[in-house]
Coordinates of C-alpha atoms in Angstrom, one line a residue:
M15 CA 5.1 -5.2 -15.3
N16 CA 7.1 -7.4 -13.0
I17 CA 8.1 -6.8 -9.3
K18 CA 11.7 -7.4 -8.5
I19 CA 14.4 -6.9 -5.9
T20 CA 16.6 -4.3 -7.5
G21 CA 19.0 -3.7 -4.7
T22 CA 20.3 -5.4 -1.6
G23 CA 22.4 -4.5 1.4
S24 CA 23.3 -6.1 4.8
Y25 CA 25.0 -5.1 7.9
I26 CA 26.9 -7.8 9.8
P27 CA 28.3 -6.6 13.1
D28 CA 32.0 -6.8 13.7
T29 CA 31.9 -8.3 17.2
I30 CA 32.3 -12.1 17.1
E31 CA 31.0 -14.1 20.0
K32 CA 32.5 -17.6 19.8
N33 CA 31.1 -20.7 21.4
E34 CA 34.0 -21.0 23.8
N35 CA 33.0 -17.6 25.3
F36 CA 30.0 -19.4 26.9
H37 CA 32.1 -21.9 28.8
Q38 CA 32.0 -19.6 31.9
H39 CA 28.3 -19.0 31.8
Q40 CA 26.0 -20.3 34.5
F41 CA 23.4 -22.3 32.6
L42 CA 20.3 -23.4 34.6
N43 CA 17.2 -25.4 33.9
T44 CA 13.9 -23.6 33.6
D45 CA 13.1 -24.4 37.3
G46 CA 16.4 -22.8 38.3
S47 CA 18.2 -26.0 39.1
E48 CA 21.8 -26.7 38.1
I49 CA 22.4 -28.6 34.8
N50 CA 24.4 -31.8 35.5
H51 CA 26.8 -31.4 32.6
P52 CA 29.9 -29.3 32.2
N53 CA 29.5 -26.2 30.0
E54 CA 31.9 -27.6 27.5
V55 CA 29.5 -30.6 27.0
I56 CA 26.5 -28.2 26.8
V57 CA 28.2 -26.1 24.2
D58 CA 29.3 -29.0 22.1
K59 CA 25.8 -30.5 22.1
F60 CA 24.4 -27.1 21.1
K61 CA 26.8 -26.9 18.1
A62 CA 25.9 -30.4 17.0
I63 CA 22.2 -29.5 16.9
T64 CA 22.2 -25.9 15.6
G65 CA 25.5 -25.8 13.6
I66 CA 26.4 -22.5 15.2
S67 CA 30.0 -22.0 16.2
E68 CA 29.9 -18.2 16.5
R69 CA 27.5 -15.3 16.2
R70 CA 27.7 -11.5 15.8
Y71 CA 26.8 -8.9 18.4
A72 CA 26.2 -5.2 17.7
K73 CA 28.6 -2.6 19.2
H74 CA 27.3 -1.2 22.4
H75 CA 26.4 2.2 21.0
L76 CA 24.3 0.8 18.2
T77 CA 20.6 -0.2 18.1
A78 CA 18.5 -2.2 15.7
S79 CA 17.4 0.9 13.8
D80 CA 21.1 1.9 13.3
L81 CA 21.8 -1.6 11.8
G82 CA 18.8 -1.2 9.6
F83 CA 20.0 2.2 8.4
F84 CA 23.4 0.8 7.5
A85 CA 21.8 -2.0 5.5
A86 CA 19.4 0.4 3.9
E87 CA 22.2 2.7 2.7
K88 CA 23.8 -0.2 0.9
A89 CA 20.6 -1.4 -0.7
I90 CA 19.8 2.1 -2.0
A91 CA 23.3 2.5 -3.4
N92 CA 23.1 -1.0 -4.9
A93 CA 19.8 -0.2 -6.7
N94 CA 21.2 3.2 -7.7
I95 CA 18.0 5.1 -6.8
D96 CA 17.2 8.4 -5.2
P97 CA 15.8 7.6 -1.7
E98 CA 13.3 10.4 -2.1
T99 CA 11.5 8.2 -4.7
L100 CA 10.7 5.6 -2.1
D101 CA 6.9 5.2 -1.5
Y102 CA 7.2 2.9 1.5
I103 CA 9.8 1.9 4.1
I104 CA 8.7 -1.3 5.8
V105 CA 10.8 -2.5 8.7
S106 CA 10.4 -5.9 10.4
H107 CA 11.7 -6.5 13.9
N108 CA 10.6 -8.0 17.1
F109 CA 11.9 -5.9 20.0
G110 CA 12.5 -2.4 18.7
D111 CA 15.5 -0.5 19.7
V112 CA 17.0 -2.0 22.9
K113 CA 20.0 -0.2 24.3
H114 CA 23.0 -2.1 25.6
N115 CA 22.7 -3.2 29.3
T116 CA 18.9 -2.6 29.3
I117 CA 16.0 -4.9 28.5
Q118 CA 13.4 -2.2 27.7
S119 CA 12.1 -2.0 24.1
D120 CA 11.8 1.4 22.5
I121 CA 9.5 1.6 19.5
L122 CA 8.3 5.2 19.6
P123 CA 8.8 6.5 16.9
C124 CA 8.7 3.3 14.9
L125 CA 12.0 2.0 13.6
A126 CA 11.0 2.7 10.0
A127 CA 10.5 6.4 10.9
R128 CA 13.9 6.5 12.6
I129 CA 15.6 4.9 9.6
K130 CA 13.8 7.3 7.2
H131 CA 15.1 10.2 9.4
S132 CA 18.6 8.8 9.3
L133 CA 18.4 8.5 5.5
R134 CA 17.4 12.2 5.5
I135 CA 14.4 11.6 3.3
K136 CA 12.2 14.7 3.1
N137 CA 9.3 13.3 1.1
P138 CA 6.3 13.1 3.4
K139 CA 4.6 10.7 0.9
C140 CA 7.2 8.1 1.7
V141 CA 5.3 6.2 4.3
A142 CA 7.3 4.5 7.1
Y143 CA 6.0 1.7 9.3
D144 CA 7.0 -1.4 11.2
I145 CA 5.6 -4.9 11.1
L146 CA 5.8 -7.5 13.9
F147 CA 5.7 -11.0 12.4
G148 CA 8.3 -13.0 14.2
C149 CA 11.3 -14.3 12.2
P150 CA 9.3 -14.3 8.9
G151 CA 9.0 -10.5 9.1
W152 CA 11.2 -9.6 6.2
V153 CA 9.6 -12.1 3.9
E154 CA 6.2 -10.8 4.9
G155 CA 7.4 -7.2 4.3
V156 CA 8.3 -8.2 0.7
I157 CA 4.9 -9.7 0.3
Q158 CA 3.3 -6.5 1.5
A159 CA 5.5 -4.4 -0.8
N160 CA 4.5 -6.6 -3.7
A161 CA 0.8 -6.1 -2.9
F162 CA 1.2 -2.3 -2.7
I163 CA 2.9 -2.2 -6.1
K164 CA 0.4 -4.6 -7.7
A165 CA -2.4 -2.4 -6.3
G166 CA -0.9 0.7 -7.9
I167 CA -0.4 2.6 -4.7
A168 CA 3.4 2.3 -4.8
K169 CA 6.2 1.9 -7.3
R170 CA 9.2 1.4 -5.1
C171 CA 9.6 0.1 -1.5
L172 CA 12.4 -0.4 0.9
V173 CA 12.0 -3.5 3.0
I174 CA 14.3 -4.1 6.0
G175 CA 14.8 -6.7 8.7
A176 CA 16.8 -5.6 11.7
E177 CA 17.3 -7.1 15.1
T178 CA 19.6 -7.1 18.2
L179 CA 18.6 -10.3 19.9
S180 CA 21.7 -10.3 22.0
R181 CA 20.1 -7.6 24.1
V182 CA 17.0 -9.7 25.1
V183 CA 18.5 -13.0 25.9
D184 CA 18.6 -14.7 29.3
K185 CA 22.3 -15.6 29.9
H186 CA 21.2 -18.5 32.2
D187 CA 19.3 -20.1 29.3
R188 CA 21.2 -22.4 26.9
D189 CA 19.0 -21.1 24.1
S190 CA 20.7 -17.7 24.5
M191 CA 23.6 -19.1 22.4
I192 CA 21.4 -19.2 19.3
Y193 CA 20.7 -15.5 18.9
S194 CA 22.6 -12.8 17.2
D195 CA 22.3 -9.3 15.7
G196 CA 22.2 -8.0 12.2
A197 CA 20.2 -6.3 9.4
G198 CA 19.3 -6.9 5.8
A199 CA 17.6 -4.5 3.3
T200 CA 16.1 -4.8 -0.1
I201 CA 14.6 -2.4 -2.7
I202 CA 11.4 -3.8 -4.2
E203 CA 10.1 -2.1 -7.3
A204 CA 8.1 -2.3 -10.5
T205 CA 10.2 -3.0 -13.6
N206 CA 9.9 -4.2 -17.2
D207 CA 12.7 -6.6 -16.6
E208 CA 11.9 -10.3 -16.8
G209 CA 11.4 -12.3 -13.6
G210 CA 10.6 -11.1 -10.1
I211 CA 8.0 -12.4 -7.6
L212 CA 6.1 -15.3 -9.1
A213 CA 4.0 -16.5 -6.1
H214 CA 3.8 -16.2 -2.3
E215 CA 2.2 -17.9 0.6
S216 CA 1.6 -16.9 4.2
A217 CA -0.1 -18.6 7.2
S218 CA -0.6 -17.9 10.9
F219 CA -1.1 -20.8 13.4
T220 CA -2.3 -19.5 16.7
Y221 CA -4.7 -22.1 18.2
D222 CA -2.2 -24.1 20.1
E223 CA 1.0 -22.6 18.7
A224 CA 0.8 -18.9 19.7
Y225 CA 3.2 -19.2 22.6
Y226 CA 5.9 -21.5 21.3
L227 CA 8.0 -18.3 21.4
F228 CA 7.3 -15.8 24.1
F229 CA 8.7 -13.3 26.6
G230 CA 9.4 -15.1 30.0
N231 CA 11.3 -15.0 33.2
S232 CA 15.0 -15.8 33.6
N233 CA 16.0 -19.4 34.5
N234 CA 17.8 -17.7 37.5
Q235 CA 15.0 -17.6 40.1
D236 CA 16.9 -14.9 42.1
L237 CA 16.6 -12.3 39.3
C238 CA 13.8 -9.8 39.1
R239 CA 10.6 -11.7 38.1
D240 CA 9.3 -8.5 36.3
T241 CA 12.1 -8.6 33.8
R242 CA 11.4 -10.7 30.7
Y243 CA 13.6 -12.3 28.1
I244 CA 13.1 -14.1 24.8
K245 CA 12.1 -17.7 25.4
M246 CA 11.1 -20.6 23.3
D247 CA 9.9 -24.2 23.4
G248 CA 12.5 -25.6 21.1
R249 CA 11.0 -29.1 20.7
K250 CA 7.6 -27.8 19.8
I251 CA 9.0 -25.3 17.3
Y252 CA 11.1 -28.0 15.7
E253 CA 8.1 -30.4 15.3
F254 CA 5.8 -27.5 14.1
A255 CA 8.3 -26.4 11.5
L256 CA 8.8 -29.9 10.1
S257 CA 5.0 -30.5 10.0
N258 CA 4.0 -27.2 8.4
V259 CA 6.8 -25.4 6.5
P260 CA 7.4 -28.0 3.8
S261 CA 3.7 -28.1 2.8
A262 CA 3.6 -24.2 2.8
M263 CA 6.6 -24.2 0.5
K264 CA 4.9 -26.7 -1.8
A265 CA 1.7 -24.7 -1.9
C266 CA 3.8 -21.7 -2.9
L267 CA 5.8 -23.5 -5.6
D268 CA 2.7 -25.2 -7.0
K269 CA 0.9 -21.8 -7.2
S270 CA 3.9 -20.4 -9.2
G271 CA 3.6 -23.2 -11.8
I272 CA 7.3 -23.9 -11.5
D273 CA 8.7 -27.4 -11.5
I274 CA 10.7 -28.4 -8.4
K275 CA 13.6 -29.4 -10.7
E276 CA 13.9 -25.8 -11.9
V277 CA 14.6 -24.4 -8.4
K278 CA 18.3 -23.4 -8.0
K279 CA 18.5 -22.0 -4.5
I280 CA 16.3 -22.1 -1.4
F281 CA 16.9 -19.4 1.2
I282 CA 15.4 -20.6 4.5
H283 CA 15.4 -18.7 7.8
Q284 CA 18.6 -19.5 9.6
A285 CA 17.1 -20.8 12.8
N286 CA 18.8 -24.2 13.3
E287 CA 21.0 -26.1 10.9
K288 CA 19.4 -29.5 11.6
M289 CA 15.9 -28.1 11.4
D290 CA 16.5 -26.4 8.1
E291 CA 18.1 -29.6 6.7
A292 CA 15.0 -31.6 7.9
I293 CA 12.6 -29.1 6.3
L294 CA 14.4 -29.4 3.0
K295 CA 14.3 -33.2 3.1
R296 CA 10.6 -33.2 3.8
F297 CA 10.0 -30.6 1.1
Y298 CA 11.7 -32.6 -1.6
R299 CA 10.0 -35.8 -0.3
L300 CA 6.7 -34.2 -1.1
Y301 CA 7.8 -34.2 -4.8
K302 CA 9.4 -37.6 -4.5
T303 CA 12.6 -36.3 -5.8
D304 CA 16.2 -36.1 -4.6
I305 CA 17.7 -32.9 -3.1
P306 CA 20.1 -31.2 -5.5
E307 CA 23.6 -30.6 -4.2
G308 CA 24.2 -27.0 -3.0
I309 CA 20.5 -26.0 -3.1
M310 CA 20.4 -24.5 0.4
P311 CA 22.9 -21.8 1.3
M312 CA 23.7 -21.6 5.0
N313 CA 25.5 -19.0 7.1
I314 CA 24.1 -19.8 10.6
Q315 CA 27.5 -21.4 11.4
K316 CA 29.2 -18.1 11.6
L317 CA 26.3 -15.6 12.0
G318 CA 23.9 -17.3 14.3
N319 CA 20.1 -16.6 14.3
S320 CA 19.4 -12.9 13.8
S321 CA 15.7 -13.5 13.2
V322 CA 14.2 -11.2 10.6
A323 CA 17.7 -10.4 9.3
T324 CA 18.8 -13.9 8.4
V325 CA 17.1 -14.3 5.0
P326 CA 17.9 -10.9 3.5
T327 CA 21.4 -11.1 4.8
L328 CA 21.9 -14.5 3.3
F329 CA 20.5 -13.4 0.0
D330 CA 22.7 -10.4 -0.1
L331 CA 25.8 -12.4 0.5
V332 CA 25.0 -15.0 -2.2
K333 CA 23.9 -12.3 -4.6
N334 CA 27.3 -10.6 -4.2
N335 CA 29.4 -13.8 -4.3
K336 CA 30.4 -13.5 -0.7
L337 CA 29.3 -17.0 0.4
E338 CA 31.7 -19.8 -0.7
N339 CA 30.3 -22.2 -3.3
H340 CA 27.1 -20.3 -3.8
S341 CA 26.2 -17.8 -6.6
L342 CA 23.2 -16.7 -8.7
T343 CA 22.7 -16.3 -12.4
K344 CA 20.1 -14.2 -14.1
G345 CA 16.9 -16.3 -14.7
D346 CA 17.5 -18.6 -11.7
I347 CA 14.4 -19.7 -9.8
I348 CA 14.8 -19.3 -6.1
M349 CA 12.7 -19.6 -3.0
F350 CA 12.5 -17.7 0.3
A351 CA 10.9 -19.4 3.3
S352 CA 10.6 -18.6 7.0
V353 CA 9.0 -19.7 10.2
G354 CA 8.8 -18.0 13.6
A355 CA 6.9 -16.5 16.5
G356 CA 3.2 -16.4 16.0
M357 CA 3.5 -19.1 14.8
H358 CA 3.9 -17.7 11.3
I359 CA 5.1 -19.3 8.1
N360 CA 5.6 -17.7 4.7
A361 CA 7.3 -18.4 1.3
I362 CA 8.1 -16.6 -2.0
V363 CA 9.0 -18.1 -5.4
Y364 CA 11.2 -15.6 -7.3
K365 CA 12.8 -15.5 -10.7
Y366 CA 16.2 -13.8 -10.3

């Protein structure tokens, strides 16, 4: 028995927010003081570091669970399964359903229950629950689904990553330009087909690292101090990722028994273009080998950072030949890797 991804789906919102739309924003330092640079300079520097030129925002009437539902419908159709046969629905997110023009999170009932309801699944033995694991949430959901199937308590799971980060950003913070909305979904199931999940690795660093990402006050000191927004210490996150993600990826690959030269694609959480490139360089340096051309698909330039949705969305696009110069062939060895709030890290080695 092997455990494979048999169906994928993604939902990419239609609303495009380009970098030039931020030229009229009032960006402030964390202490509320003015930044001594024109917005055009701030935005250009941001693009040079992150690679992001535009991002996607959900339509006002939609929430994260809606996006997850749309992605789930596609994954179910792609796998050609009856949704009533699902044993688990696992939904990763960070902020629940946040309605437009509000900052309040709504997670009762959980997003997985809402998506199961939208799918009109009657089977009460289809268990629906959420996980909060920062940006690596979808990868961790796949690892949990793999464990359920290996343990014999499930045969088929739906794992979703959905987020509307545009609803929880501080518009006075330059980091607000990073975040976007989206959803990706996958069907994970036991199969007799060759390949599937070969190895996985997870780690949580919380001693000094727990609050590198957090909920904090607006940079605008005049706004309500009880209202919180997503905040991060970008420099510390960058340094943490470069110090820890490559070694976690190596531990996972070594556990699989696969040679580094056999890896065809590496799907890394789309957090920051420069950071992902640096992670890749350090990963290959651990094996004292050169980086193959085209090994790392990227879509952050157009889609921004949608947290838990970046990896499954990217995988769905490549799998369906919707990302230029990237494709997959049966038997390819690929890796998934992510890092985010917690600080959490995880990776999967997978035979396509």
